[in-house]
PDB file of C-alpha atoms in Angstrom:
ATOM      1  CA  ASP A   1       1.274  14.568   0.353  1.00  0.00           C
ATOM      2  CA  ALA A   2       4.447  15.398   2.466  1.00  0.00           C
ATOM      3  CA  LYS A   3       7.864  13.554   1.307  1.00  0.00           C
ATOM      4  CA  THR A   4       9.100  10.762   3.709  1.00  0.00           C
ATOM      5  CA  THR A   5      12.802   9.621   3.895  1.00  0.00           C
ATOM      6  CA  GLN A   6      13.233   6.715   5.916  1.00  0.00           C
ATOM      7  CA  PRO A   7      16.767   4.413   5.888  1.00  0.00           C
ATOM      8  CA  THR A   8      17.158   1.341   3.195  1.00  0.00           C
ATOM      9  CA  SER A   9      17.101  -1.347   5.836  1.00  0.00           C
ATOM     10  CA  MET A  10      17.889  -2.223   8.995  1.00  0.00           C
ATOM     11  CA  ASP A  11      18.840  -5.942  11.202  1.00  0.00           C
ATOM     12  CA  CYS A  12      17.416  -6.089  14.278  1.00  0.00           C
ATOM     13  CA  ALA A  13      18.246  -9.138  16.409  1.00  0.00           C
ATOM     14  CA  GLU A  14      15.426 -11.016  17.522  1.00  0.00           C
ATOM     15  CA  GLY A  15      13.474 -10.603  20.858  1.00  0.00           C
ATOM     16  CA  ARG A  16      14.717  -6.801  20.995  1.00  0.00           C
ATOM     17  CA  ALA A  17      12.475  -4.262  20.097  1.00  0.00           C
ATOM     18  CA  ALA A  18      13.154  -2.692  16.748  1.00  0.00           C
ATOM     19  CA  ASN A  19      12.486   0.800  15.862  1.00  0.00           C
ATOM     20  CA  LEU A  20      12.722   2.000  12.747  1.00  0.00           C
ATOM     21  CA  PRO A  21      12.521   6.273  11.761  1.00  0.00           C
ATOM     22  CA  CYS A  22      11.126   8.501   9.321  1.00  0.00           C
ATOM     23  CA  ASN A  23      11.465  11.549   8.833  1.00  0.00           C
ATOM     24  CA  HIS A  24       8.827  14.120   7.193  1.00  0.00           C
ATOM     25  CA  SER A  25      10.338  17.858   8.232  1.00  0.00           C
ATOM     26  CA  THR A  26       7.863  19.155   5.595  1.00  0.00           C
ATOM     27  CA  ILE A  27       4.861  17.571   6.997  1.00  0.00           C
ATOM     28  CA  SER A  28       1.502  20.065   7.563  1.00  0.00           C
ATOM     29  CA  GLY A  29      -1.348  20.716  10.398  1.00  0.00           C
ATOM     30  CA  ASN A  30      -3.780  18.492   8.875  1.00  0.00           C
ATOM     31  CA  GLU A  31      -1.467  15.445   7.841  1.00  0.00           C
ATOM     32  CA  TYR A  32      -1.015  11.966   9.322  1.00  0.00           C
ATOM     33  CA  VAL A  33       2.131   9.801   9.899  1.00  0.00           C
ATOM     34  CA  TYR A  34       0.691   6.241   8.509  1.00  0.00           C
ATOM     35  CA  TRP A  35       2.911   2.909   8.928  1.00  0.00           C
ATOM     36  CA  TYR A  36       2.118  -0.155   6.574  1.00  0.00           C
ATOM     37  CA  ARG A  37       4.634  -3.112   5.841  1.00  0.00           C
ATOM     38  CA  GLN A  38       4.780  -5.920   3.775  1.00  0.00           C
ATOM     39  CA  ILE A  39       6.038  -9.095   4.284  1.00  0.00           C
ATOM     40  CA  HIS A  40       7.741 -10.913   1.136  1.00  0.00           C
ATOM     41  CA  SER A  41       4.974 -11.811  -1.819  1.00  0.00           C
ATOM     42  CA  GLN A  42       2.065 -10.662   0.615  1.00  0.00           C
ATOM     43  CA  GLY A  43      -0.169  -7.567  -0.067  1.00  0.00           C
ATOM     44  CA  PRO A  44       0.653  -4.200   2.633  1.00  0.00           C
ATOM     45  CA  GLN A  45      -0.541  -4.416   6.223  1.00  0.00           C
ATOM     46  CA  TYR A  46      -1.719  -1.542   8.033  1.00  0.00           C
ATOM     47  CA  ILE A  47       0.225  -0.786  11.347  1.00  0.00           C
ATOM     48  CA  ILE A  48      -0.578   2.171  13.002  1.00  0.00           C
ATOM     49  CA  HIS A  49      -1.313   5.761  11.909  1.00  0.00           C
ATOM     50  CA  GLY A  50      -0.781   9.055  14.544  1.00  0.00           C
ATOM     51  CA  LEU A  51      -1.311  12.959  14.201  1.00  0.00           C
ATOM     52  CA  LYS A  52       0.255  14.004  17.300  1.00  0.00           C
ATOM     53  CA  ASN A  53      -0.188  12.370  19.822  1.00  0.00           C
ATOM     54  CA  ASN A  54       2.172   8.727  20.399  1.00  0.00           C
ATOM     55  CA  GLU A  55      -0.373   5.773  19.587  1.00  0.00           C
ATOM     56  CA  THR A  56       0.250   2.683  20.712  1.00  0.00           C
ATOM     57  CA  ASN A  57      -1.614  -0.844  19.150  1.00  0.00           C
ATOM     58  CA  GLU A  58      -1.638  -4.567  19.453  1.00  0.00           C
ATOM     59  CA  MET A  59       0.782  -4.808  16.156  1.00  0.00           C
ATOM     60  CA  ALA A  60       3.201  -1.880  17.744  1.00  0.00           C
ATOM     61  CA  SER A  61       3.950   1.901  19.383  1.00  0.00           C
ATOM     62  CA  LEU A  62       4.118   5.429  17.315  1.00  0.00           C
ATOM     63  CA  ILE A  63       6.398   7.692  18.482  1.00  0.00           C
ATOM     64  CA  ILE A  64       5.913  11.089  16.881  1.00  0.00           C
ATOM     65  CA  THR A  65       8.043  13.903  17.933  1.00  0.00           C
ATOM     66  CA  GLU A  66       6.763  17.698  18.988  1.00  0.00           C
ATOM     67  CA  ASP A  67       7.399  18.986  16.175  1.00  0.00           C
ATOM     68  CA  ARG A  68       6.026  16.462  14.365  1.00  0.00           C
ATOM     69  CA  LYS A  69       8.759  15.893  11.468  1.00  0.00           C
ATOM     70  CA  SER A  70       9.792  12.799  12.683  1.00  0.00           C
ATOM     71  CA  SER A  71       8.454   9.584  13.914  1.00  0.00           C
ATOM     72  CA  THR A  72       9.526   6.182  15.385  1.00  0.00           C
ATOM     73  CA  LEU A  73       7.607   3.005  14.535  1.00  0.00           C
ATOM     74  CA  ILE A  74       8.624   0.483  17.163  1.00  0.00           C
ATOM     75  CA  LEU A  75       8.336  -3.224  17.301  1.00  0.00           C
ATOM     76  CA  PRO A  76       9.038  -4.612  21.261  1.00  0.00           C
ATOM     77  CA  HIS A  77      10.296  -7.766  20.400  1.00  0.00           C
ATOM     78  CA  ALA A  78      10.437  -8.139  17.144  1.00  0.00           C
ATOM     79  CA  THR A  79      10.316 -11.595  15.995  1.00  0.00           C
ATOM     80  CA  LEU A  80      11.083 -13.622  12.353  1.00  0.00           C
ATOM     81  CA  ARG A  81       7.754 -12.727  11.231  1.00  0.00           C
ATOM     82  CA  ASP A  82       8.412  -9.103  11.448  1.00  0.00           C
ATOM     83  CA  THR A  83      10.979  -9.215   8.844  1.00  0.00           C
ATOM     84  CA  ALA A  84       9.208  -6.927   6.014  1.00  0.00           C
ATOM     85  CA  VAL A  85       9.502  -4.053   4.274  1.00  0.00           C
ATOM     86  CA  TYR A  86       8.145  -0.973   6.423  1.00  0.00           C
ATOM     87  CA  TYR A  87       6.608   1.811   4.854  1.00  0.00           C
ATOM     88  CA  CYS A  88       5.791   5.330   6.347  1.00  0.00           C
ATOM     89  CA  ILE A  89       3.911   7.583   4.984  1.00  0.00           C
ATOM     90  CA  VAL A  90       2.357  11.279   5.685  1.00  0.00           C
ATOM     91  CA  ARG A  91      -1.447  11.734   4.531  1.00  0.00           C
ATOM     92  CA  VAL A  92      -4.440  14.390   4.657  1.00  0.00           C
ATOM     93  CA  ASP A  93      -6.854  12.014   5.887  1.00  0.00           C
ATOM     94  CA  THR A  94      -9.203  13.679   4.073  1.00  0.00           C
ATOM     95  CA  GLY A  95     -10.214  10.697   1.789  1.00  0.00           C
ATOM     96  CA  ARG A  96     -10.097  11.992  -1.321  1.00  0.00           C
ATOM     97  CA  ARG A  97      -6.244  10.418  -2.308  1.00  0.00           C
ATOM     98  CA  ALA A  98      -4.789   6.787  -2.661  1.00  0.00           C
ATOM     99  CA  LEU A  99      -1.819   6.149   0.242  1.00  0.00           C
ATOM    100  CA  THR A 100       1.413   6.907  -1.851  1.00  0.00           C
ATOM    101  CA  PHE A 101       4.242   4.271  -1.120  1.00  0.00           C
ATOM    102  CA  GLY A 102       8.449   5.119  -0.888  1.00  0.00           C
ATOM    103  CA  SER A 103      10.582   2.470  -0.832  1.00  0.00           C
ATOM    104  CA  GLY A 104       9.807   1.785   2.935  1.00  0.00           C
ATOM    105  CA  THR A 105      12.834   0.250   5.442  1.00  0.00           C
ATOM    106  CA  ARG A 106      13.422  -3.192   4.589  1.00  0.00           C
ATOM    107  CA  LEU A 107      13.965  -4.784   8.639  1.00  0.00           C
ATOM    108  CA  GLN A 108      16.045  -8.027   8.638  1.00  0.00           C
ATOM    109  CA  VAL A 109      15.188 -10.051  11.989  1.00  0.00           C
ATOM    110  CA  GLN A 110      17.931 -11.843  12.920  1.00  0.00           C
ATOM    111  CA  PRO A 111      17.930 -14.978  15.164  1.00  0.00           C
TER     112      PRO A 111
ATOM    113  CA  GLY B   1     -14.497 -14.497   2.277  1.00  0.00           C
ATOM    114  CA  ALA B   2     -13.713 -11.656   4.606  1.00  0.00           C
ATOM    115  CA  GLY B   3     -11.062 -10.444   2.971  1.00  0.00           C
ATOM    116  CA  VAL B   4      -9.990  -8.669  -0.149  1.00  0.00           C
ATOM    117  CA  SER B   5     -10.225 -11.291  -3.184  1.00  0.00           C
ATOM    118  CA  GLN B   6      -8.190 -11.029  -6.245  1.00  0.00           C
ATOM    119  CA  SER B   7      -8.266 -13.417  -9.460  1.00  0.00           C
ATOM    120  CA  PRO B   8      -6.030 -14.774 -11.298  1.00  0.00           C
ATOM    121  CA  SER B   9      -2.963 -15.037  -8.968  1.00  0.00           C
ATOM    122  CA  ASN B  10      -0.997 -15.493 -11.209  1.00  0.00           C
ATOM    123  CA  LYS B  11      -1.254 -14.931 -15.600  1.00  0.00           C
ATOM    124  CA  VAL B  12       1.478 -15.575 -17.896  1.00  0.00           C
ATOM    125  CA  THR B  13       0.311 -13.880 -21.003  1.00  0.00           C
ATOM    126  CA  GLU B  14       2.008 -13.148 -24.629  1.00  0.00           C
ATOM    127  CA  LYS B  15       2.881 -10.441 -25.723  1.00  0.00           C
ATOM    128  CA  GLY B  16       0.042  -7.974 -27.443  1.00  0.00           C
ATOM    129  CA  LYS B  17      -2.769  -9.807 -25.809  1.00  0.00           C
ATOM    130  CA  ASP B  18      -5.473  -8.002 -23.820  1.00  0.00           C
ATOM    131  CA  VAL B  19      -6.067  -8.997 -20.280  1.00  0.00           C
ATOM    132  CA  GLU B  20      -8.603  -8.872 -17.053  1.00  0.00           C
ATOM    133  CA  LEU B  21      -7.539  -8.507 -13.356  1.00  0.00           C
ATOM    134  CA  ARG B  22     -10.489  -9.361 -11.311  1.00  0.00           C
ATOM    135  CA  CYS B  23     -10.591  -7.445  -7.737  1.00  0.00           C
ATOM    136  CA  ASP B  24     -13.820  -8.492  -5.165  1.00  0.00           C
ATOM    137  CA  PRO B  25     -13.731  -5.650  -2.412  1.00  0.00           C
ATOM    138  CA  ILE B  26     -14.013  -6.161   1.560  1.00  0.00           C
ATOM    139  CA  SER B  27     -18.400  -6.280   1.617  1.00  0.00           C
ATOM    140  CA  GLY B  28     -19.198  -2.856   2.644  1.00  0.00           C
ATOM    141  CA  HIS B  29     -15.733  -1.259   1.694  1.00  0.00           C
ATOM    142  CA  THR B  30     -16.675   1.632  -0.664  1.00  0.00           C
ATOM    143  CA  ALA B  31     -13.583   2.976  -1.637  1.00  0.00           C
ATOM    144  CA  LEU B  32     -11.529   0.776  -3.884  1.00  0.00           C
ATOM    145  CA  TYR B  33      -7.146   1.041  -5.141  1.00  0.00           C
ATOM    146  CA  TRP B  34      -5.591  -0.748  -7.639  1.00  0.00           C
ATOM    147  CA  TYR B  35      -1.511  -0.455  -7.011  1.00  0.00           C
ATOM    148  CA  ARG B  36       0.921  -2.170  -9.188  1.00  0.00           C
ATOM    149  CA  GLN B  37       4.322  -3.123  -8.064  1.00  0.00           C
ATOM    150  CA  SER B  38       7.796  -3.961 -10.053  1.00  0.00           C
ATOM    151  CA  LEU B  39      10.035  -7.121  -9.040  1.00  0.00           C
ATOM    152  CA  GLY B  40      11.809  -5.346  -6.471  1.00  0.00           C
ATOM    153  CA  GLN B  41       9.938  -1.759  -6.661  1.00  0.00           C
ATOM    154  CA  GLY B  42       7.522   0.092  -4.492  1.00  0.00           C
ATOM    155  CA  LEU B  43       4.187   0.152  -5.147  1.00  0.00           C
ATOM    156  CA  GLU B  44       3.196   2.636  -7.891  1.00  0.00           C
ATOM    157  CA  PHE B  45      -0.767   4.088  -7.577  1.00  0.00           C
ATOM    158  CA  LEU B  46      -2.749   3.454 -10.401  1.00  0.00           C
ATOM    159  CA  ILE B  47      -6.629   4.209  -9.908  1.00  0.00           C
ATOM    160  CA  TYR B  48      -8.756   4.936  -6.975  1.00  0.00           C
ATOM    161  CA  PHE B  49     -12.705   4.737  -6.902  1.00  0.00           C
ATOM    162  CA  GLN B  50     -14.409   6.170  -4.362  1.00  0.00           C
ATOM    163  CA  GLY B  51     -18.486   5.631  -4.115  1.00  0.00           C
ATOM    164  CA  ASN B  52     -20.405   6.853  -6.641  1.00  0.00           C
ATOM    165  CA  SER B  53     -17.833   9.858  -6.979  1.00  0.00           C
ATOM    166  CA  ALA B  54     -15.442   9.959 -10.782  1.00  0.00           C
ATOM    167  CA  PRO B  55     -12.548   7.615 -10.605  1.00  0.00           C
ATOM    168  CA  ASP B  56      -9.256   9.155  -9.215  1.00  0.00           C
ATOM    169  CA  LYS B  57      -6.929   8.024 -12.935  1.00  0.00           C
ATOM    170  CA  SER B  58      -4.230  10.132 -11.886  1.00  0.00           C
ATOM    171  CA  GLY B  59      -1.550   6.737 -12.060  1.00  0.00           C
ATOM    172  CA  LEU B  60      -2.820   4.821 -15.323  1.00  0.00           C
ATOM    173  CA  PRO B  61       0.618   4.914 -17.177  1.00  0.00           C
ATOM    174  CA  SER B  62      -1.055   4.521 -20.447  1.00  0.00           C
ATOM    175  CA  ASP B  63      -4.501   4.215 -22.277  1.00  0.00           C
ATOM    176  CA  ARG B  64      -4.103   0.708 -22.643  1.00  0.00           C
ATOM    177  CA  PHE B  65      -5.050   0.337 -18.769  1.00  0.00           C
ATOM    178  CA  SER B  66      -8.539   0.844 -18.123  1.00  0.00           C
ATOM    179  CA  ALA B  67     -10.285  -0.221 -15.203  1.00  0.00           C
ATOM    180  CA  GLU B  68     -13.899  -0.376 -13.931  1.00  0.00           C
ATOM    181  CA  ARG B  69     -16.250  -0.824 -10.827  1.00  0.00           C
ATOM    182  CA  THR B  70     -20.012  -2.253 -11.317  1.00  0.00           C
ATOM    183  CA  GLY B  71     -22.248  -1.785  -8.854  1.00  0.00           C
ATOM    184  CA  GLY B  72     -19.788  -0.408  -6.546  1.00  0.00           C
ATOM    185  CA  SER B  73     -17.789  -3.951  -5.826  1.00  0.00           C
ATOM    186  CA  VAL B  74     -16.356  -5.842  -8.066  1.00  0.00           C
ATOM    187  CA  SER B  75     -13.245  -4.057  -9.853  1.00  0.00           C
ATOM    188  CA  THR B  76     -11.563  -5.153 -13.229  1.00  0.00           C
ATOM    189  CA  LEU B  77      -8.112  -4.187 -14.567  1.00  0.00           C
ATOM    190  CA  THR B  78      -7.970  -4.538 -17.966  1.00  0.00           C
ATOM    191  CA  ILE B  79      -4.558  -3.897 -19.754  1.00  0.00           C
ATOM    192  CA  GLN B  80      -4.865  -3.941 -23.855  1.00  0.00           C
ATOM    193  CA  ARG B  81      -2.096  -5.310 -26.010  1.00  0.00           C
ATOM    194  CA  THR B  82       0.539  -5.834 -23.053  1.00  0.00           C
ATOM    195  CA  GLN B  83       3.934  -5.471 -22.892  1.00  0.00           C
ATOM    196  CA  GLN B  84       6.599  -6.774 -21.356  1.00  0.00           C
ATOM    197  CA  GLU B  85       7.184  -3.385 -19.036  1.00  0.00           C
ATOM    198  CA  ASP B  86       3.262  -3.999 -17.751  1.00  0.00           C
ATOM    199  CA  SER B  87       4.908  -7.246 -15.703  1.00  0.00           C
ATOM    200  CA  ALA B  88       3.967  -6.987 -12.219  1.00  0.00           C
ATOM    201  CA  VAL B  89       2.139  -7.895  -8.871  1.00  0.00           C
ATOM    202  CA  TYR B  90      -1.693  -5.754  -9.193  1.00  0.00           C
ATOM    203  CA  LEU B  91      -2.463  -5.111  -5.515  1.00  0.00           C
ATOM    204  CA  CYS B  92      -6.227  -4.411  -5.062  1.00  0.00           C
ATOM    205  CA  ALA B  93      -7.480  -2.514  -1.858  1.00  0.00           C
ATOM    206  CA  SER B  94     -10.699  -1.883  -0.213  1.00  0.00           C
ATOM    207  CA  SER B  95     -11.855   0.746   2.443  1.00  0.00           C
ATOM    208  CA  LEU B  96     -14.522   1.828   4.306  1.00  0.00           C
ATOM    209  CA  ASN B  97     -16.015   5.391   2.821  1.00  0.00           C
ATOM    210  CA  PRO B  98     -12.184   6.886   3.617  1.00  0.00           C
ATOM    211  CA  ALA B  99     -13.387  10.373   4.771  1.00  0.00           C
ATOM    212  CA  GLY B 100     -12.016  10.937   8.667  1.00  0.00           C
ATOM    213  CA  ASN B 101     -11.557   7.387   8.894  1.00  0.00           C
ATOM    214  CA  THR B 102      -8.708   5.245  10.172  1.00  0.00           C
ATOM    215  CA  GLY B 103      -6.827   5.421   6.427  1.00  0.00           C
ATOM    216  CA  GLU B 104      -6.656   1.689   7.107  1.00  0.00           C
ATOM    217  CA  LEU B 105      -6.336  -0.005   3.520  1.00  0.00           C
ATOM    218  CA  PHE B 106      -6.969  -3.836   3.359  1.00  0.00           C
ATOM    219  CA  PHE B 107      -4.692  -5.414   0.241  1.00  0.00           C
ATOM    220  CA  GLY B 108      -5.755  -8.496  -1.521  1.00  0.00           C
ATOM    221  CA  GLU B 109      -2.826 -10.932  -2.263  1.00  0.00           C
ATOM    222  CA  GLY B 110      -2.318  -9.867  -5.520  1.00  0.00           C
ATOM    223  CA  SER B 111      -2.396 -11.017  -9.604  1.00  0.00           C
ATOM    224  CA  ARG B 112       0.811 -11.721 -11.068  1.00  0.00           C
ATOM    225  CA  LEU B 113       1.159 -10.919 -14.314  1.00  0.00           C
ATOM    226  CA  THR B 114       3.958 -12.664 -16.461  1.00  0.00           C
ATOM    227  CA  VAL B 115       4.399 -10.917 -20.168  1.00  0.00           C
ATOM    228  CA  LEU B 116       5.951 -12.885 -22.583  1.00  0.00           C
TER     229      LEU B 116
END
């Protein structure tokens, strides 16, 4: 699976959009981009995933660049409860391998 | 329950003792994963079960670690002769048949193991 690079930490003001970047320059054509988050003392939670088109769900939007070498997770109106570690993961969707979590980005939403 | 259930939620043991951690996945989920997370660290993959296929044990750190999944449902992670470095939160996750699915893993709340 392709390696991902994320900033170690970010701050965001409550009510503003949080934009979390992820670089995956070695991504191959059949690898998906997944985002998970882990709120303190809880298990990770799935947020969203995509292949090449932008995706949106009730939690977030995922913007993938045309060359697929990077992506951005957008939380449109961050709340204090969005404070968490956000993991960007790239994986072939063959179902034969477990997800590999990196260090993620620690997002701190400020009041 | 609707989610992944893990027990015990907390376990304190003495060095050298064996421990068993249990995971009850979401009903109907054929894939089951074990991860561990040491304090302040990321998630470390341990083992992955998918249906009746041979498990992927590539993440188990030593032969003191083993896991079973009986009847394609409940899983038990066993750590023999525990060491202090085994102290961590052990997380279990399950998913639907992952072939072609969304890749969404559902995690339990974890079992916090402390080895004294």
